[in-house]
Short mmCIF file of C-alpha atoms in Angstrom, two decimals:
data_model
loop_
_atom_site.label_atom_id
_atom_site.label_comp_id
_atom_site.label_asym_id
_atom_site.label_seq_id
_atom_site.Cartn_x
_atom_site.Cartn_y
_atom_site.Cartn_z
CA MET S 18 -21.44 11.84 -11.07
CA SER S 19 -20.23 8.56 -12.44
CA ALA S 20 -16.85 8.26 -14.01
CA GLY S 21 -13.91 10.50 -13.34
CA ARG S 22 -12.62 13.18 -15.58
CA ASP S 23 -13.40 11.81 -19.04
CA ASP S 24 -12.14 15.04 -20.52
CA ASP S 25 -8.83 14.86 -18.71
CA PRO S 26 -6.20 13.68 -21.18
CA ARG S 27 -4.43 11.66 -18.51
CA ILE S 28 -7.35 9.24 -18.06
CA LYS S 29 -6.87 7.54 -21.40
CA GLY S 30 -3.24 6.79 -20.64
CA ILE S 31 -4.12 5.42 -17.22
CA LYS S 32 -6.86 3.18 -18.61
CA SER S 33 -4.51 1.82 -21.27
CA LYS S 34 -2.08 0.68 -18.59
CA ILE S 35 -4.59 -1.46 -16.70
CA ARG S 36 -4.34 -5.09 -17.71
CA VAL S 37 -7.38 -7.37 -17.78
CA VAL S 38 -6.60 -10.96 -16.80
CA PRO S 39 -9.41 -13.37 -17.71
CA ASP S 40 -10.60 -16.12 -15.38
CA PHE S 41 -8.80 -14.87 -12.27
CA PRO S 42 -9.22 -15.73 -9.46
CA LYS S 43 -11.81 -18.07 -10.93
CA PRO S 44 -13.47 -18.79 -14.29
CA GLY S 45 -15.71 -16.03 -15.60
CA ILE S 46 -14.03 -13.18 -13.73
CA MET S 47 -12.19 -10.56 -15.79
CA PHE S 48 -9.64 -9.34 -13.25
CA GLN S 49 -8.58 -5.70 -13.42
CA ASP S 50 -4.83 -5.76 -12.81
CA ILE S 51 -3.34 -2.45 -11.76
CA THR S 52 0.21 -3.76 -11.39
CA THR S 53 0.91 -2.87 -15.01
CA LEU S 54 -0.02 0.73 -14.23
CA LEU S 55 2.59 0.73 -11.44
CA LEU S 56 5.20 -0.21 -14.05
CA ALA S 57 4.54 3.03 -15.94
CA PRO S 58 5.84 5.82 -13.70
CA ASN S 59 4.19 8.63 -15.67
CA ALA S 60 0.78 6.99 -15.64
CA PHE S 61 1.12 6.04 -11.96
CA LYS S 62 2.04 9.64 -11.17
CA ASP S 63 -0.93 10.92 -13.20
CA THR S 64 -3.22 8.61 -11.21
CA ILE S 65 -2.03 10.02 -7.90
CA ASP S 66 -2.09 13.60 -9.23
CA LEU S 67 -5.73 13.28 -10.27
CA PHE S 68 -6.74 12.27 -6.75
CA VAL S 69 -4.49 14.84 -5.09
CA GLU S 70 -5.89 17.64 -7.24
CA ARG S 71 -9.39 16.66 -6.21
CA TYR S 72 -8.75 16.36 -2.48
CA LYS S 73 -5.98 18.74 -1.53
CA ASN S 74 -8.22 21.65 -0.61
CA LYS S 75 -10.99 19.67 1.03
CA ASN S 76 -9.59 19.67 4.60
CA ILE S 77 -9.10 15.94 4.61
CA SER S 78 -7.02 14.78 7.54
CA VAL S 79 -7.37 10.99 7.07
CA VAL S 80 -6.75 8.77 4.07
CA ALA S 81 -7.83 5.20 4.86
CA GLY S 82 -6.56 2.50 2.50
CA ILE S 83 -7.99 -0.98 2.18
CA GLU S 84 -5.59 -3.91 2.32
CA ALA S 85 -3.63 -4.51 0.22
CA ARG S 86 -3.93 -2.56 -3.04
CA GLY S 87 -5.34 0.44 -1.19
CA PHE S 88 -1.93 0.56 0.52
CA ILE S 89 -0.30 1.29 -2.83
CA PHE S 90 -2.42 4.33 -3.73
CA GLY S 91 -3.47 5.69 -0.34
CA PRO S 92 -0.09 6.71 1.15
CA PRO S 93 1.12 8.81 -1.80
CA ILE S 94 -2.22 10.65 -1.75
CA ALA S 95 -2.03 11.13 2.03
CA LEU S 96 1.51 12.45 1.83
CA ALA S 97 0.65 14.91 -0.92
CA ILE S 98 -2.43 16.35 0.81
CA GLY S 99 -0.97 16.50 4.32
CA ALA S 100 -3.18 13.78 5.77
CA LYS S 101 -2.41 10.76 7.90
CA PHE S 102 -2.64 7.29 6.42
CA VAL S 103 -4.71 4.63 8.18
CA PRO S 104 -4.45 1.02 6.96
CA LEU S 105 -7.68 -1.00 7.10
CA ARG S 106 -6.66 -4.61 7.39
CA LYS S 107 -7.78 -8.22 7.35
CA PRO S 108 -8.22 -9.75 10.83
CA ARG S 109 -5.28 -10.24 13.17
CA LYS S 110 -2.79 -8.19 11.18
CA LEU S 111 -2.95 -4.98 13.20
CA PRO S 112 -1.08 -5.37 16.48
CA GLY S 113 -2.83 -2.97 18.83
CA GLU S 114 -6.39 -2.64 19.99
CA VAL S 115 -8.74 -2.76 17.01
CA MET S 116 -12.33 -2.31 16.00
CA SER S 117 -13.85 -4.76 13.51
CA GLU S 118 -16.54 -4.57 10.87
CA GLU S 119 -17.88 -7.66 9.21
CA TYR S 120 -19.03 -7.73 5.61
CA ILE S 121 -20.70 -10.25 3.32
CA LEU S 122 -18.84 -12.06 0.54
CA GLU S 123 -20.31 -14.08 -2.28
CA TYR S 124 -19.81 -17.12 -0.04
CA GLY S 125 -19.54 -16.36 3.66
CA SER S 126 -18.20 -13.21 5.25
CA ASP S 127 -14.97 -11.41 6.01
CA CYS S 128 -13.86 -8.72 8.36
CA LEU S 129 -12.02 -5.40 8.18
CA GLU S 130 -10.15 -3.93 11.15
CA MET S 131 -8.89 -0.49 12.14
CA HIS S 132 -6.75 0.59 15.07
CA ILE S 133 -8.63 2.24 17.90
CA GLY S 134 -7.34 5.77 18.30
CA ALA S 135 -6.07 6.12 14.75
CA VAL S 136 -8.93 8.41 13.83
CA GLU S 137 -10.43 11.12 16.01
CA GLN S 138 -13.93 12.47 16.33
CA GLY S 139 -14.75 14.99 13.63
CA GLU S 140 -11.91 14.16 11.26
CA ARG S 141 -12.68 14.30 7.54
CA ALA S 142 -11.73 11.08 5.79
CA LEU S 143 -11.22 9.61 2.36
CA VAL S 144 -11.40 5.85 1.69
CA VAL S 145 -9.13 4.54 -1.05
CA ASP S 146 -9.06 1.20 -2.85
CA ASP S 147 -7.97 0.16 -6.32
CA LEU S 148 -11.42 -1.01 -7.37
CA ILE S 149 -15.08 -1.01 -6.36
CA ALA S 150 -17.12 -4.07 -7.33
CA THR S 151 -20.09 -4.88 -5.07
CA GLY S 152 -19.12 -2.16 -2.61
CA GLY S 153 -19.10 -4.52 0.37
CA THR S 154 -15.54 -3.77 1.47
CA LEU S 155 -15.89 -0.01 0.97
CA CYS S 156 -19.10 -0.07 2.95
CA ALA S 157 -17.35 -1.83 5.86
CA ALA S 158 -14.52 0.69 5.64
CA MET S 159 -16.93 3.62 5.85
CA LYS S 160 -18.65 2.09 8.86
CA LEU S 161 -15.37 1.72 10.72
CA LEU S 162 -14.49 5.36 10.14
CA GLU S 163 -17.96 6.57 11.09
CA ARG S 164 -17.95 4.46 14.24
CA ALA S 165 -14.74 6.26 15.21
CA GLY S 166 -16.52 9.56 14.73
CA ALA S 167 -15.01 10.58 11.40
CA GLU S 168 -16.93 12.01 8.48
CA VAL S 169 -16.33 10.09 5.26
CA VAL S 170 -16.11 12.78 2.61
CA GLU S 171 -15.76 10.46 -0.36
CA CYS S 172 -14.67 7.02 -1.52
CA ALA S 173 -11.99 7.05 -4.20
CA CYS S 174 -11.13 4.17 -6.51
CA LEU S 175 -9.23 3.83 -9.74
CA ILE S 176 -11.74 1.45 -11.27
CA GLU S 177 -15.48 0.89 -10.97
CA LEU S 178 -17.39 -2.14 -12.21
CA PRO S 179 -20.73 -0.37 -12.61
CA ASP S 180 -22.64 -3.54 -13.51
CA LEU S 181 -22.14 -4.72 -9.91
CA LYS S 182 -23.87 -1.61 -8.58
CA GLY S 183 -21.40 -1.03 -5.76
CA ARG S 184 -22.18 2.67 -5.82
CA GLU S 185 -25.64 1.93 -4.43
CA ARG S 186 -24.20 0.22 -1.34
CA LEU S 187 -22.46 3.36 -0.20
CA ASN S 188 -25.54 4.83 1.49
CA GLY S 189 -25.44 7.97 -0.56
CA LYS S 190 -21.76 8.65 0.06
CA PRO S 191 -20.08 10.07 -3.02
CA LEU S 192 -17.81 7.87 -5.07
CA TYR S 193 -15.09 9.17 -7.36
CA VAL S 194 -13.49 6.85 -9.90
CA LEU S 195 -11.07 7.35 -12.74
CA VAL S 196 -12.17 4.58 -15.09
CA GLU S 197 -15.16 2.30 -15.53
CA SER S 198 -15.01 -1.27 -16.77
CA HIS S 199 -18.06 -3.08 -18.08
CA MET V 3 23.91 -0.52 7.39
CA PHE V 4 22.04 1.63 9.85
CA ALA V 5 21.50 5.30 9.10
CA ALA V 6 22.53 6.00 12.69
CA GLU V 7 25.99 4.69 11.83
CA THR V 8 26.48 7.01 8.90
CA GLU V 9 26.63 10.72 8.31
CA LEU V 10 22.90 10.77 9.02
CA LYS V 11 23.28 10.06 12.72
CA GLU V 12 23.01 13.75 13.57
CA ASP V 13 19.88 14.06 11.44
CA PRO V 14 17.09 15.10 13.79
CA ARG V 15 14.55 13.35 11.63
CA LEU V 16 15.92 9.96 12.70
CA GLN V 17 15.05 10.49 16.34
CA GLU V 18 11.51 11.56 15.46
CA ILE V 19 11.08 8.52 13.25
CA PHE V 20 12.30 6.29 16.05
CA GLU V 21 9.87 7.85 18.52
CA ALA V 22 6.94 7.53 16.12
CA ILE V 23 7.19 3.74 16.05
CA ARG V 24 5.08 1.95 18.65
CA VAL V 25 6.27 -1.26 20.29
CA ILE V 26 3.56 -3.79 21.12
CA PRO V 27 4.63 -6.58 23.47
CA ASN V 28 3.60 -10.18 22.91
CA PHE V 29 2.30 -9.79 19.36
CA PRO V 30 1.70 -11.93 17.39
CA LYS V 31 2.75 -14.28 20.16
CA PRO V 32 4.29 -14.16 23.65
CA GLY V 33 7.86 -12.92 23.77
CA ILE V 34 7.76 -10.92 20.54
CA MET V 35 8.09 -7.12 20.80
CA PHE V 36 6.24 -6.06 17.67
CA GLN V 37 7.45 -2.90 15.92
CA ASP V 38 4.29 -1.12 14.83
CA ILE V 39 4.82 1.46 12.08
CA THR V 40 1.14 2.42 11.82
CA THR V 41 1.73 5.16 14.41
CA LEU V 42 4.39 6.60 12.10
CA LEU V 43 1.85 6.71 9.27
CA LEU V 44 -0.45 8.78 11.49
CA ASN V 45 2.17 11.51 11.77
CA HIS V 46 2.31 13.23 8.41
CA LYS V 47 5.57 15.06 9.02
CA VAL V 48 7.41 11.97 10.21
CA PHE V 49 5.97 9.79 7.45
CA LYS V 50 7.10 12.36 4.90
CA ASP V 51 10.56 12.55 6.50
CA THR V 52 10.86 8.76 6.32
CA VAL V 53 10.08 8.72 2.61
CA ASP V 54 12.32 11.74 1.97
CA MET V 55 15.30 10.08 3.62
CA PHE V 56 15.00 7.08 1.31
CA VAL V 57 14.41 9.31 -1.72
CA ASP V 58 17.48 11.40 -0.91
CA ARG V 59 19.56 8.25 -0.79
CA TYR V 60 18.29 6.62 -3.99
CA ARG V 61 17.48 9.44 -6.38
CA ASP V 62 20.96 9.57 -7.92
CA MET V 63 21.65 5.85 -7.87
CA ASP V 64 20.05 5.05 -11.26
CA ILE V 65 17.35 2.93 -9.67
CA SER V 66 14.58 1.97 -12.09
CA VAL V 67 12.76 -0.54 -9.86
CA VAL V 68 11.40 -0.27 -6.32
CA ALA V 69 10.13 -3.66 -5.15
CA GLY V 70 7.91 -3.61 -2.07
CA ILE V 71 7.15 -6.64 0.06
CA GLU V 72 3.50 -7.28 0.92
CA ALA V 73 1.90 -5.63 2.77
CA ARG V 74 3.80 -3.01 4.77
CA GLY V 75 6.37 -2.58 2.00
CA PHE V 76 3.44 -1.30 -0.06
CA MET V 77 3.00 1.59 2.37
CA PHE V 78 6.49 2.99 1.75
CA GLY V 79 7.64 1.71 -1.64
CA PRO V 80 5.26 3.47 -4.04
CA SER V 81 5.96 6.96 -2.67
CA ILE V 82 9.68 6.36 -3.03
CA ALA V 83 9.22 4.99 -6.55
CA LEU V 84 7.13 7.99 -7.60
CA ALA V 85 9.68 10.45 -6.26
CA ILE V 86 12.65 8.86 -8.04
CA GLY V 87 10.82 8.03 -11.27
CA ALA V 88 11.08 4.27 -10.83
CA LYS V 89 8.47 1.60 -11.37
CA PHE V 90 6.88 -0.09 -8.36
CA ILE V 91 6.75 -3.89 -8.22
CA PRO V 92 4.62 -5.55 -5.54
CA LEU V 93 6.12 -8.78 -4.21
CA ARG V 94 3.20 -10.82 -2.93
CA LYS V 95 2.09 -13.86 -1.01
CA PRO V 96 1.02 -16.78 -3.24
CA LYS V 97 -2.02 -16.57 -5.50
CA LYS V 98 -2.54 -12.82 -5.17
CA LEU V 99 -0.91 -11.71 -8.42
CA PRO V 100 -3.19 -12.45 -11.36
CA GLY V 101 -0.72 -12.92 -14.20
CA GLU V 102 2.16 -15.28 -14.78
CA VAL V 103 4.47 -15.29 -11.78
CA ILE V 104 7.78 -16.59 -10.55
CA SER V 105 8.01 -17.83 -6.97
CA GLU V 106 10.64 -18.07 -4.30
CA ALA V 107 10.17 -20.10 -1.13
CA TYR V 108 11.71 -19.04 2.15
CA GLU V 109 12.00 -20.40 5.68
CA LEU V 110 9.83 -19.31 8.55
CA GLU V 111 10.40 -20.15 12.16
CA TYR V 112 7.94 -23.00 11.63
CA GLY V 113 7.54 -24.10 8.03
CA THR V 114 7.97 -22.13 4.83
CA ASP V 115 6.26 -19.37 2.88
CA CYS V 116 6.50 -18.07 -0.64
CA LEU V 117 6.97 -14.72 -2.38
CA GLU V 118 5.81 -14.09 -5.96
CA MET V 119 6.59 -11.54 -8.66
CA HIS V 120 4.99 -10.99 -12.05
CA VAL V 121 6.94 -12.30 -15.02
CA GLY V 122 7.96 -9.40 -17.23
CA ALA V 123 7.74 -6.75 -14.54
CA VAL V 124 11.51 -6.33 -14.43
CA GLN V 125 13.99 -6.37 -17.32
CA PRO V 126 17.52 -7.77 -17.19
CA GLY V 127 20.04 -5.15 -16.17
CA GLU V 128 17.63 -2.97 -14.22
CA ARG V 129 18.83 -1.65 -10.86
CA ALA V 130 16.45 -2.34 -7.99
CA VAL V 131 15.85 -1.44 -4.38
CA VAL V 132 13.80 -3.76 -2.15
CA ILE V 133 11.64 -2.11 0.50
CA ASP V 134 10.02 -3.50 3.62
CA ASP V 135 9.04 -1.92 6.93
CA LEU V 136 11.34 -4.14 8.96
CA VAL V 137 14.16 -6.65 8.61
CA ALA V 138 14.38 -9.38 11.23
CA THR V 139 15.99 -12.64 10.09
CA GLY V 140 16.24 -11.41 6.51
CA GLY V 141 14.43 -14.45 5.12
CA THR V 142 11.80 -12.47 3.24
CA LEU V 143 14.30 -9.92 1.92
CA SER V 144 16.53 -12.73 0.81
CA ALA V 145 13.68 -14.31 -1.16
CA ALA V 146 12.93 -10.91 -2.70
CA ILE V 147 16.54 -10.49 -3.80
CA LYS V 148 16.51 -13.93 -5.38
CA LEU V 149 13.36 -13.15 -7.36
CA LEU V 150 14.88 -9.99 -8.77
CA GLU V 151 18.24 -11.57 -9.53
CA HIS V 152 16.50 -14.50 -11.16
CA VAL V 153 15.19 -12.18 -13.87
CA GLY V 154 18.52 -10.46 -14.30
CA ALA V 155 18.05 -7.34 -12.20
CA GLU V 156 20.78 -5.98 -9.95
CA VAL V 157 19.66 -5.37 -6.39
CA ALA V 158 21.49 -2.21 -5.42
CA GLU V 159 20.27 -2.23 -1.83
CA CYS V 160 17.57 -3.35 0.58
CA ALA V 161 15.90 -0.56 2.51
CA CYS V 162 13.88 -0.90 5.69
CA VAL V 163 12.49 1.56 8.16
CA ILE V 164 13.51 -0.68 11.07
CA GLY V 165 16.40 -3.09 11.51
CA LEU V 166 16.59 -5.53 14.41
CA PRO V 167 20.33 -5.93 14.85
CA GLN V 168 20.02 -8.93 17.13
CA PHE V 169 18.85 -11.01 14.16
CA LYS V 170 21.72 -10.08 11.83
#
């Protein structure tokens, strides 16, 4: 299934609060800015509620959020569904022993890290980020969790850019998004 | 002000919060005892207690803005904002925020860094709380306060999970 709950009346309000900033971070990119959504408490709450309603009865014990905007949405979801929150970070930010997963960027590569021991074998996990574009970061996130023995139940994002076909990079893992942007 | 110095010092949640924080020696460099809150985030009950303690304090203080400092302030601020009906404002390192920003430079041990906030995020007269995981020298918090005051907000308080009293 592609987009989120088109029939849910809250989606329209959420979409209207997302600001598109042209030519950021470079010319030609239409940047999807969620900070304006965070300024509208009702819409921000609706966003979290939509995810919580979907996941609260799915026995999810781990919500993993991708630095840094995944840190804004992940923890409220984790708290509401009784799960732990695991931050997935850029290199050298996490202080303890970490495992790393490299992923390809348009030019070069980057790396995502997770604390060893944060996730246990057999845990059911959700990966959260504000947006999925090419799917490279989400894919690295899933690999980290799977390497630690967790089962990734779903990836959850507010926004999908379907033209970039990120969904296809998730190796068949389900993706749930609230809004699409073409 | 430390919660342990107030009426909260008998609160059993404080001890559990304290014990949930992991100290990592010599990170990011020799001699530093790093206060790692990620272990707190792994403990749902303690994480919830942490947020609840802040929410209990701020819910009746007419706070309309919770400003969180990148990146660990993002892990606590939004939940507090949602619970008290305030907006959440991310305060970020340079060039991360896409719209028009205002900047405030602050001193590091070696060199300087910069904190940015979106123009228009906060209105004059709004009451704000600044959130971060930890306060050491106070340089970052100080820059955050200046950003908010620059646009006419009143910073009611700064709130951190951990305070390092030796830094004042």
